[in-house]
Short mmCIF file of C-alpha atoms in Angstrom, two decimals:
data_model
loop_
_atom_site.label_atom_id
_atom_site.label_comp_id
_atom_site.label_asym_id
_atom_site.label_seq_id
_atom_site.Cartn_x
_atom_site.Cartn_y
_atom_site.Cartn_z
CA MET A 1 53.09 -113.54 -163.67
CA ARG A 2 52.27 -112.22 -160.20
CA VAL A 3 53.84 -114.50 -157.58
CA GLY A 4 52.41 -114.29 -154.07
CA CYS A 5 53.84 -115.37 -150.74
CA PRO A 6 51.60 -115.29 -147.65
CA ARG A 7 52.85 -115.58 -144.08
CA GLU A 8 52.79 -119.15 -142.75
CA ILE A 9 50.16 -119.67 -140.06
CA LYS A 10 50.69 -123.25 -138.90
CA ASN A 11 51.60 -123.57 -135.22
CA HIS A 12 55.20 -122.40 -134.68
CA GLU A 13 55.93 -122.35 -138.41
CA TYR A 14 58.57 -119.70 -138.98
CA ARG A 15 59.73 -120.60 -142.49
CA VAL A 16 58.72 -118.57 -145.53
CA GLY A 17 57.92 -119.65 -149.07
CA LEU A 18 60.09 -116.95 -150.64
CA THR A 19 63.25 -115.52 -149.13
CA PRO A 20 64.23 -112.00 -150.27
CA SER A 21 66.92 -113.58 -152.46
CA ALA A 22 64.35 -115.82 -154.16
CA ALA A 23 61.95 -112.89 -154.60
CA ARG A 24 64.72 -110.97 -156.33
CA GLU A 25 65.21 -113.81 -158.81
CA TYR A 26 61.51 -113.78 -159.76
CA VAL A 27 61.68 -110.02 -160.26
CA ALA A 28 64.81 -110.43 -162.42
CA HIS A 29 62.79 -112.81 -164.60
CA GLY A 30 60.23 -110.07 -165.19
CA HIS A 31 57.60 -111.18 -162.69
CA SER A 32 55.94 -109.16 -159.94
CA VAL A 33 56.18 -110.47 -156.38
CA LEU A 34 53.64 -109.84 -153.63
CA VAL A 35 54.65 -110.71 -150.06
CA GLU A 36 52.41 -110.46 -147.00
CA THR A 37 53.74 -108.06 -144.40
CA GLY A 38 55.76 -109.87 -141.74
CA ALA A 39 56.04 -113.06 -143.82
CA GLY A 40 59.81 -113.18 -143.41
CA ALA A 41 60.01 -112.27 -139.72
CA GLY A 42 60.85 -115.84 -138.72
CA ILE A 43 64.03 -115.76 -140.79
CA ASP A 44 64.95 -112.20 -139.78
CA ALA A 45 63.87 -110.81 -143.17
CA SER A 46 62.04 -107.48 -142.90
CA ASP A 47 59.47 -105.99 -145.25
CA GLY A 48 62.24 -103.59 -146.25
CA ASP A 49 64.42 -106.51 -147.32
CA TYR A 50 61.66 -107.69 -149.65
CA GLU A 51 61.07 -104.21 -151.01
CA ALA A 52 64.80 -103.89 -151.71
CA ALA A 53 64.49 -107.13 -153.69
CA GLY A 54 61.74 -105.56 -155.79
CA ALA A 55 58.71 -107.10 -154.10
CA GLU A 56 55.48 -105.37 -153.15
CA ILE A 57 54.25 -105.72 -149.56
CA ALA A 58 50.63 -106.81 -149.09
CA ALA A 59 48.69 -105.78 -146.00
CA ASP A 60 47.29 -109.26 -145.39
CA ALA A 61 47.06 -112.79 -146.72
CA ALA A 62 43.66 -112.14 -148.34
CA ASP A 63 45.31 -109.61 -150.65
CA VAL A 64 47.98 -112.15 -151.62
CA PHE A 65 45.48 -114.92 -152.37
CA ALA A 66 43.19 -112.54 -154.28
CA ARG A 67 45.87 -111.06 -156.54
CA ALA A 68 48.49 -113.77 -157.05
CA ASP A 69 48.58 -115.97 -160.14
CA MET A 70 50.87 -118.39 -158.28
CA VAL A 71 50.96 -118.79 -154.50
CA VAL A 72 54.26 -120.03 -153.07
CA LYS A 73 54.14 -121.42 -149.53
CA VAL A 74 55.93 -123.85 -147.25
CA LYS A 75 53.22 -125.84 -145.48
CA GLU A 76 49.91 -127.13 -146.74
CA PRO A 77 47.11 -124.54 -146.87
CA GLN A 78 44.95 -124.40 -143.78
CA PRO A 79 41.12 -124.48 -144.10
CA HIS A 80 40.62 -120.73 -144.28
CA GLU A 81 43.46 -120.52 -146.81
CA TRP A 82 42.25 -123.16 -149.25
CA VAL A 83 38.83 -121.48 -149.53
CA GLN A 84 40.66 -118.42 -150.90
CA LEU A 85 42.26 -120.37 -153.72
CA ARG A 86 40.61 -120.21 -157.11
CA ASP A 87 40.32 -121.82 -160.52
CA GLY A 88 43.31 -121.05 -162.74
CA GLN A 89 45.61 -120.25 -159.83
CA ILE A 90 48.79 -122.26 -159.16
CA LEU A 91 49.64 -123.40 -155.63
CA TYR A 92 53.27 -124.41 -155.11
CA THR A 93 54.01 -125.84 -151.65
CA TYR A 94 54.20 -128.99 -149.53
CA LEU A 95 50.80 -130.72 -149.53
CA HIS A 96 51.03 -134.26 -148.05
CA LEU A 97 47.54 -135.09 -149.29
CA ALA A 98 47.48 -138.87 -148.79
CA PRO A 99 46.56 -138.75 -145.07
CA ASP A 100 44.53 -135.54 -145.40
CA PRO A 101 41.19 -136.02 -147.21
CA ARG A 102 39.79 -132.70 -145.93
CA GLN A 103 42.55 -130.68 -147.53
CA THR A 104 42.26 -132.73 -150.70
CA GLU A 105 38.53 -131.99 -150.92
CA GLY A 106 39.25 -128.31 -150.31
CA LEU A 107 41.76 -128.14 -153.13
CA ILE A 108 39.45 -130.06 -155.46
CA ALA A 109 36.61 -127.66 -154.72
CA SER A 110 38.80 -124.60 -155.30
CA GLY A 111 39.75 -125.53 -158.86
CA VAL A 112 43.39 -124.68 -158.15
CA THR A 113 46.39 -126.33 -159.80
CA ALA A 114 48.28 -127.71 -156.79
CA ILE A 115 51.91 -128.76 -157.14
CA ALA A 116 53.42 -130.60 -154.17
CA TYR A 117 57.10 -130.18 -153.39
CA GLU A 118 57.24 -133.69 -151.95
CA THR A 119 56.37 -135.48 -155.21
CA VAL A 120 58.57 -133.54 -157.66
CA THR A 121 61.28 -135.94 -158.86
CA ASP A 122 64.71 -135.81 -160.47
CA ALA A 123 66.56 -137.87 -163.07
CA ARG A 124 68.00 -140.18 -160.39
CA GLY A 125 64.60 -141.03 -158.95
CA GLY A 126 65.11 -138.73 -155.97
CA LEU A 127 62.84 -136.10 -154.46
CA PRO A 128 64.89 -132.89 -154.78
CA LEU A 129 62.39 -130.57 -153.07
CA LEU A 130 61.83 -132.92 -150.16
CA ALA A 131 65.51 -133.78 -149.66
CA PRO A 132 66.66 -130.55 -147.96
CA MET A 133 63.87 -130.72 -145.39
CA SER A 134 64.52 -134.42 -144.91
CA GLU A 135 68.13 -133.54 -144.15
CA VAL A 136 67.02 -130.99 -141.57
CA ALA A 137 64.37 -133.27 -140.05
CA GLY A 138 66.77 -136.21 -139.88
CA ARG A 139 69.30 -134.20 -137.93
CA LEU A 140 66.64 -132.62 -135.73
CA SER A 141 65.16 -136.02 -134.93
CA ILE A 142 68.20 -136.91 -132.85
CA GLN A 143 68.12 -133.59 -131.01
CA ALA A 144 64.44 -134.25 -130.29
CA ALA A 145 65.15 -137.80 -129.13
CA ALA A 146 67.99 -136.69 -126.87
CA ARG A 147 65.77 -134.08 -125.24
CA ALA A 148 62.78 -136.42 -124.87
CA LEU A 149 64.96 -139.07 -123.23
CA GLU A 150 65.62 -136.73 -120.31
CA LYS A 151 63.76 -137.78 -117.18
CA ALA A 152 62.16 -134.37 -116.71
CA GLN A 153 60.63 -134.74 -120.19
CA GLY A 154 59.15 -138.16 -119.40
CA GLY A 155 62.01 -140.17 -120.88
CA ARG A 156 64.20 -142.92 -119.46
CA GLY A 157 66.87 -140.57 -118.20
CA VAL A 158 69.55 -141.80 -120.62
CA LEU A 159 72.34 -139.75 -122.22
CA LEU A 160 72.70 -140.69 -125.88
CA GLY A 161 76.47 -140.93 -125.76
CA GLY A 162 76.77 -142.37 -122.26
CA VAL A 163 80.01 -141.65 -120.37
CA PRO A 164 83.13 -143.72 -119.71
CA GLY A 165 82.02 -146.80 -117.82
CA VAL A 166 78.32 -146.36 -118.70
CA ALA A 167 76.84 -147.68 -121.96
CA SER A 168 75.58 -145.29 -124.61
CA ALA A 169 71.94 -145.23 -125.65
CA LYS A 170 70.71 -147.50 -128.46
CA VAL A 171 69.15 -145.61 -131.37
CA VAL A 172 67.17 -147.57 -133.97
CA ILE A 173 66.40 -145.91 -137.29
CA ILE A 174 63.68 -147.45 -139.47
CA GLY A 175 64.38 -146.38 -143.03
CA GLY A 176 67.74 -145.74 -144.63
CA GLY A 177 66.86 -142.84 -146.93
CA VAL A 178 67.83 -139.21 -146.54
CA VAL A 179 66.20 -138.84 -143.11
CA GLY A 180 67.70 -142.08 -141.84
CA LYS A 181 71.19 -141.27 -143.09
CA GLU A 182 71.19 -137.79 -141.54
CA ALA A 183 69.77 -139.09 -138.26
CA ALA A 184 72.54 -141.70 -138.14
CA LYS A 185 75.20 -139.03 -138.68
CA MET A 186 73.93 -137.04 -135.72
CA ALA A 187 73.42 -140.06 -133.46
CA ILE A 188 76.93 -141.35 -134.17
CA GLY A 189 78.34 -137.89 -133.55
CA LEU A 190 76.75 -137.89 -130.11
CA GLY A 191 78.19 -141.32 -129.34
CA ALA A 192 75.04 -143.43 -129.53
CA THR A 193 74.92 -147.05 -130.67
CA VAL A 194 73.02 -146.99 -133.96
CA THR A 195 71.14 -149.58 -136.02
CA ILE A 196 69.50 -148.80 -139.37
CA LEU A 197 66.79 -151.04 -140.83
CA ASP A 198 65.84 -150.95 -144.50
CA ARG A 199 64.32 -153.28 -147.09
CA SER A 200 66.87 -152.45 -149.80
CA ILE A 201 70.00 -154.59 -149.70
CA PRO A 202 71.85 -152.18 -152.05
CA ARG A 203 70.98 -149.30 -149.75
CA LEU A 204 72.17 -151.22 -146.69
CA ARG A 205 75.46 -151.85 -148.51
CA GLU A 206 75.78 -148.13 -149.26
CA LEU A 207 75.15 -147.23 -145.63
CA ASP A 208 77.60 -149.86 -144.41
CA ASP A 209 80.29 -148.42 -146.69
CA LEU A 210 79.40 -144.82 -145.80
CA PHE A 211 79.61 -145.33 -142.06
CA ALA A 212 82.53 -147.79 -142.23
CA GLY A 213 81.22 -150.06 -139.51
CA ARG A 214 80.08 -147.28 -137.15
CA VAL A 215 76.44 -148.34 -137.58
CA HIS A 216 74.78 -151.74 -137.58
CA THR A 217 72.62 -152.41 -140.64
CA ARG A 218 69.79 -154.92 -140.70
CA TYR A 219 67.29 -156.04 -143.27
CA SER A 220 63.83 -154.87 -142.21
CA THR A 221 61.36 -157.63 -141.38
CA LYS A 222 58.60 -157.73 -138.78
CA THR A 223 60.84 -159.83 -136.55
CA ALA A 224 63.82 -157.53 -136.99
CA ILE A 225 61.73 -154.45 -136.22
CA GLU A 226 60.32 -156.03 -133.08
CA GLU A 227 63.72 -157.13 -131.79
CA GLU A 228 65.35 -153.78 -132.44
CA VAL A 229 62.48 -151.68 -131.11
CA PHE A 230 62.29 -153.72 -127.89
CA ALA A 231 66.00 -153.10 -127.28
CA ALA A 232 65.96 -149.40 -128.24
CA ASP A 233 66.13 -146.31 -126.12
CA ALA A 234 65.04 -144.18 -129.09
CA VAL A 235 63.41 -145.15 -132.40
CA ILE A 236 63.41 -142.82 -135.40
CA GLY A 237 60.64 -143.44 -137.94
CA ALA A 238 62.15 -142.44 -141.28
CA VAL A 239 60.05 -144.40 -143.78
CA LEU A 240 58.81 -142.77 -146.99
CA ILE A 241 56.64 -143.95 -149.87
CA PRO A 242 56.53 -140.89 -152.18
CA GLY A 243 53.10 -139.28 -152.10
CA ALA A 244 51.46 -142.17 -150.24
CA SER A 245 50.55 -142.76 -146.62
CA ALA A 246 53.44 -144.12 -144.56
CA PRO A 247 53.22 -147.79 -143.54
CA GLN A 248 52.62 -148.32 -139.83
CA LEU A 249 55.58 -150.46 -138.82
CA VAL A 250 55.48 -150.15 -135.04
CA THR A 251 52.13 -151.30 -133.66
CA ARG A 252 50.40 -150.40 -130.41
CA GLN A 253 50.89 -153.96 -129.25
CA MET A 254 54.65 -153.60 -129.63
CA LEU A 255 54.77 -150.71 -127.15
CA SER A 256 54.27 -153.10 -124.25
CA GLY A 257 57.57 -154.76 -125.13
CA MET A 258 59.53 -151.51 -125.20
CA LYS A 259 61.53 -149.98 -122.38
CA LYS A 260 59.53 -147.59 -120.22
CA GLY A 261 60.48 -144.05 -121.07
CA ALA A 262 61.81 -145.00 -124.50
CA VAL A 263 61.20 -142.45 -127.25
CA LEU A 264 59.55 -142.72 -130.66
CA VAL A 265 60.28 -139.87 -133.10
CA ASP A 266 57.95 -140.09 -136.10
CA VAL A 267 59.49 -138.08 -138.93
CA ALA A 268 56.91 -139.62 -141.29
CA ILE A 269 54.02 -137.94 -139.47
CA ASP A 270 53.34 -135.59 -142.42
CA GLN A 271 52.40 -138.69 -144.40
CA GLY A 272 50.28 -140.16 -141.60
CA GLY A 273 53.08 -141.57 -139.46
CA CYS A 274 54.84 -144.93 -139.37
CA PHE A 275 53.88 -145.77 -135.76
CA GLU A 276 50.30 -146.90 -135.15
CA THR A 277 49.97 -144.73 -132.04
CA SER A 278 51.25 -141.53 -133.69
CA HIS A 279 49.21 -138.40 -134.16
CA PRO A 280 50.45 -134.96 -135.21
CA THR A 281 51.80 -132.66 -132.50
CA THR A 282 53.19 -129.13 -132.53
CA HIS A 283 56.33 -127.41 -131.38
CA ALA A 284 54.23 -125.95 -128.56
CA GLU A 285 53.30 -129.43 -127.27
CA PRO A 286 55.65 -131.81 -129.07
CA THR A 287 55.25 -135.04 -127.13
CA PHE A 288 52.67 -137.36 -125.63
CA GLU A 289 52.87 -140.73 -123.89
CA VAL A 290 51.25 -144.04 -124.76
CA GLU A 291 51.86 -147.05 -122.52
CA GLY A 292 54.94 -145.48 -121.01
CA VAL A 293 56.56 -144.66 -124.37
CA VAL A 294 57.18 -141.01 -125.27
CA HIS A 295 56.03 -140.03 -128.78
CA TYR A 296 57.47 -137.00 -130.61
CA CYS A 297 55.33 -136.34 -133.70
CA VAL A 298 55.80 -132.69 -134.70
CA ALA A 299 54.46 -132.29 -138.22
CA ASN A 300 56.72 -129.39 -139.21
CA MET A 301 60.02 -130.24 -137.55
CA PRO A 302 62.19 -128.00 -139.81
CA GLY A 303 60.11 -125.01 -138.73
CA ALA A 304 62.12 -125.02 -135.51
CA VAL A 305 65.22 -123.87 -137.39
CA PRO A 306 63.70 -121.55 -140.01
CA ILE A 307 66.80 -119.65 -141.05
CA THR A 308 68.55 -122.87 -142.01
CA SER A 309 65.53 -124.63 -143.45
CA ALA A 310 63.90 -121.72 -145.34
CA HIS A 311 67.08 -120.93 -147.23
CA ALA A 312 67.73 -124.63 -147.96
CA LEU A 313 64.15 -125.03 -149.18
CA ASN A 314 64.27 -121.95 -151.41
CA ASN A 315 67.53 -123.11 -152.96
CA ALA A 316 65.75 -126.28 -154.07
CA THR A 317 62.33 -124.90 -155.05
CA LEU A 318 63.48 -121.79 -156.94
CA PRO A 319 64.39 -123.37 -160.33
CA PHE A 320 61.05 -125.16 -160.64
CA GLY A 321 59.18 -122.10 -159.38
CA LEU A 322 60.83 -119.89 -161.98
CA ALA A 323 59.90 -122.39 -164.70
CA LEU A 324 56.25 -122.22 -163.59
CA ALA A 325 56.32 -118.43 -163.48
CA ASP A 326 58.06 -118.16 -166.86
CA HIS A 327 55.97 -120.70 -168.76
CA GLY A 328 52.82 -121.38 -166.72
CA LEU A 329 51.27 -124.83 -167.06
CA ALA A 330 53.40 -125.48 -170.14
CA ALA A 331 56.31 -125.96 -167.72
CA LEU A 332 54.59 -129.10 -166.44
CA LEU A 333 54.34 -130.61 -169.89
CA ALA A 334 57.94 -129.69 -170.68
CA ASP A 335 59.39 -131.32 -167.56
CA PRO A 336 58.23 -134.80 -166.51
CA HIS A 337 59.88 -134.38 -163.11
CA LEU A 338 57.88 -131.24 -162.37
CA LEU A 339 54.76 -132.96 -163.72
CA HIS A 340 55.18 -135.61 -161.02
CA GLY A 341 54.58 -132.79 -158.54
CA LEU A 342 51.10 -132.11 -159.90
CA ASN A 343 48.67 -133.52 -157.31
CA VAL A 344 45.40 -131.72 -158.08
CA HIS A 345 44.33 -129.83 -161.19
CA ARG A 346 40.96 -128.13 -161.60
CA GLY A 347 39.03 -130.57 -159.45
CA GLN A 348 40.89 -133.73 -160.43
CA ILE A 349 43.50 -135.81 -158.60
CA THR A 350 46.53 -136.29 -160.84
CA ASN A 351 48.96 -138.18 -158.59
CA ARG A 352 48.65 -141.97 -158.45
CA ALA A 353 49.85 -142.43 -154.85
CA VAL A 354 47.43 -139.78 -153.59
CA ALA A 355 44.51 -141.22 -155.54
CA GLU A 356 45.20 -144.76 -154.32
CA SER A 357 45.66 -143.67 -150.70
CA LEU A 358 42.34 -141.81 -150.71
CA GLY A 359 40.41 -144.26 -152.89
CA ARG A 360 39.77 -141.60 -155.50
CA GLU A 361 39.80 -141.65 -159.30
CA LEU A 362 43.14 -140.86 -160.92
CA VAL A 363 43.25 -138.58 -163.96
CA ASP A 364 46.35 -138.72 -166.15
CA PRO A 365 48.23 -135.45 -165.43
CA GLN A 366 49.19 -134.77 -169.05
CA ARG A 367 45.61 -135.29 -170.17
CA ALA A 368 44.34 -133.08 -167.36
CA ILE A 369 46.67 -130.23 -168.30
CA ALA A 370 45.97 -130.54 -172.00
CA ALA A 371 42.19 -130.56 -171.52
#
């Protein structure tokens, strides 16, 4: 199979779908690899590094899309990328289709087989291809909050850890999954006072044991969210429903009860955001203000640290990618966890959460592949 990797074109996206090390593994499996020139520049990987790994360098993205049997990316295809996809081609990348009907229609029209990193599962019910970026985004969320809290950035002018004699900032994390756990680690490390809200009592017990009393845990209800958000200096939105649009847990009305200059960091923005007033921003212009509350809603947070995040992502995506390259669509039927990643196949939506979020017909993925 010919595996193609175009350069990422989303605003300030420096990650790459294939590192030279990953490209070498595909070549070792007998596949040819086509990488757009400059694709690895953001991680300090030169065209020469890819050639040394056995890859061929393409002059532009059009060549990659035209010749590749499988396209491996990081972020969802942009409009002028999805029109280059074709029937019979495999797309392997993050998609986040639930809040993005335009992209969904584009993929349906293309006839491509689109596999989303964020809905591939594992035997423990986890999301192994989302987890490494959730770890990065969770840790980055606290860096972003600390920066946005500075007065010059529009924030309250509060230091997360305080100083002797002055109270530390209060950080509230909504969602106790991977993002929430990693955000709590960073916030505690900086000396903040941290509360995590979640609707799973077993998960709250796990977090309480993990942090040994260094965080406050609270069962998530509307009342609890209101009380915690009103008292917070920074709120991290870390809620995830796999494949579906994120629930909007902080409403516009609630902003009036928050501290002026408080910060909302919406890590769920790729799935539509868990704050009603969120909309996607970029690393170039990461924040905006609504009713005196600073919103940070960058849709590709891990792109800010591409060397760390690209290598972590490739470590996770490589085994599934090799299975697809080695066996084609048969790999989906052989692995139910990889099959969960199938979102669109030849004009049909094959993921339940995506179909329900967009009000579209769901086609059974096994039946779609076998047809």
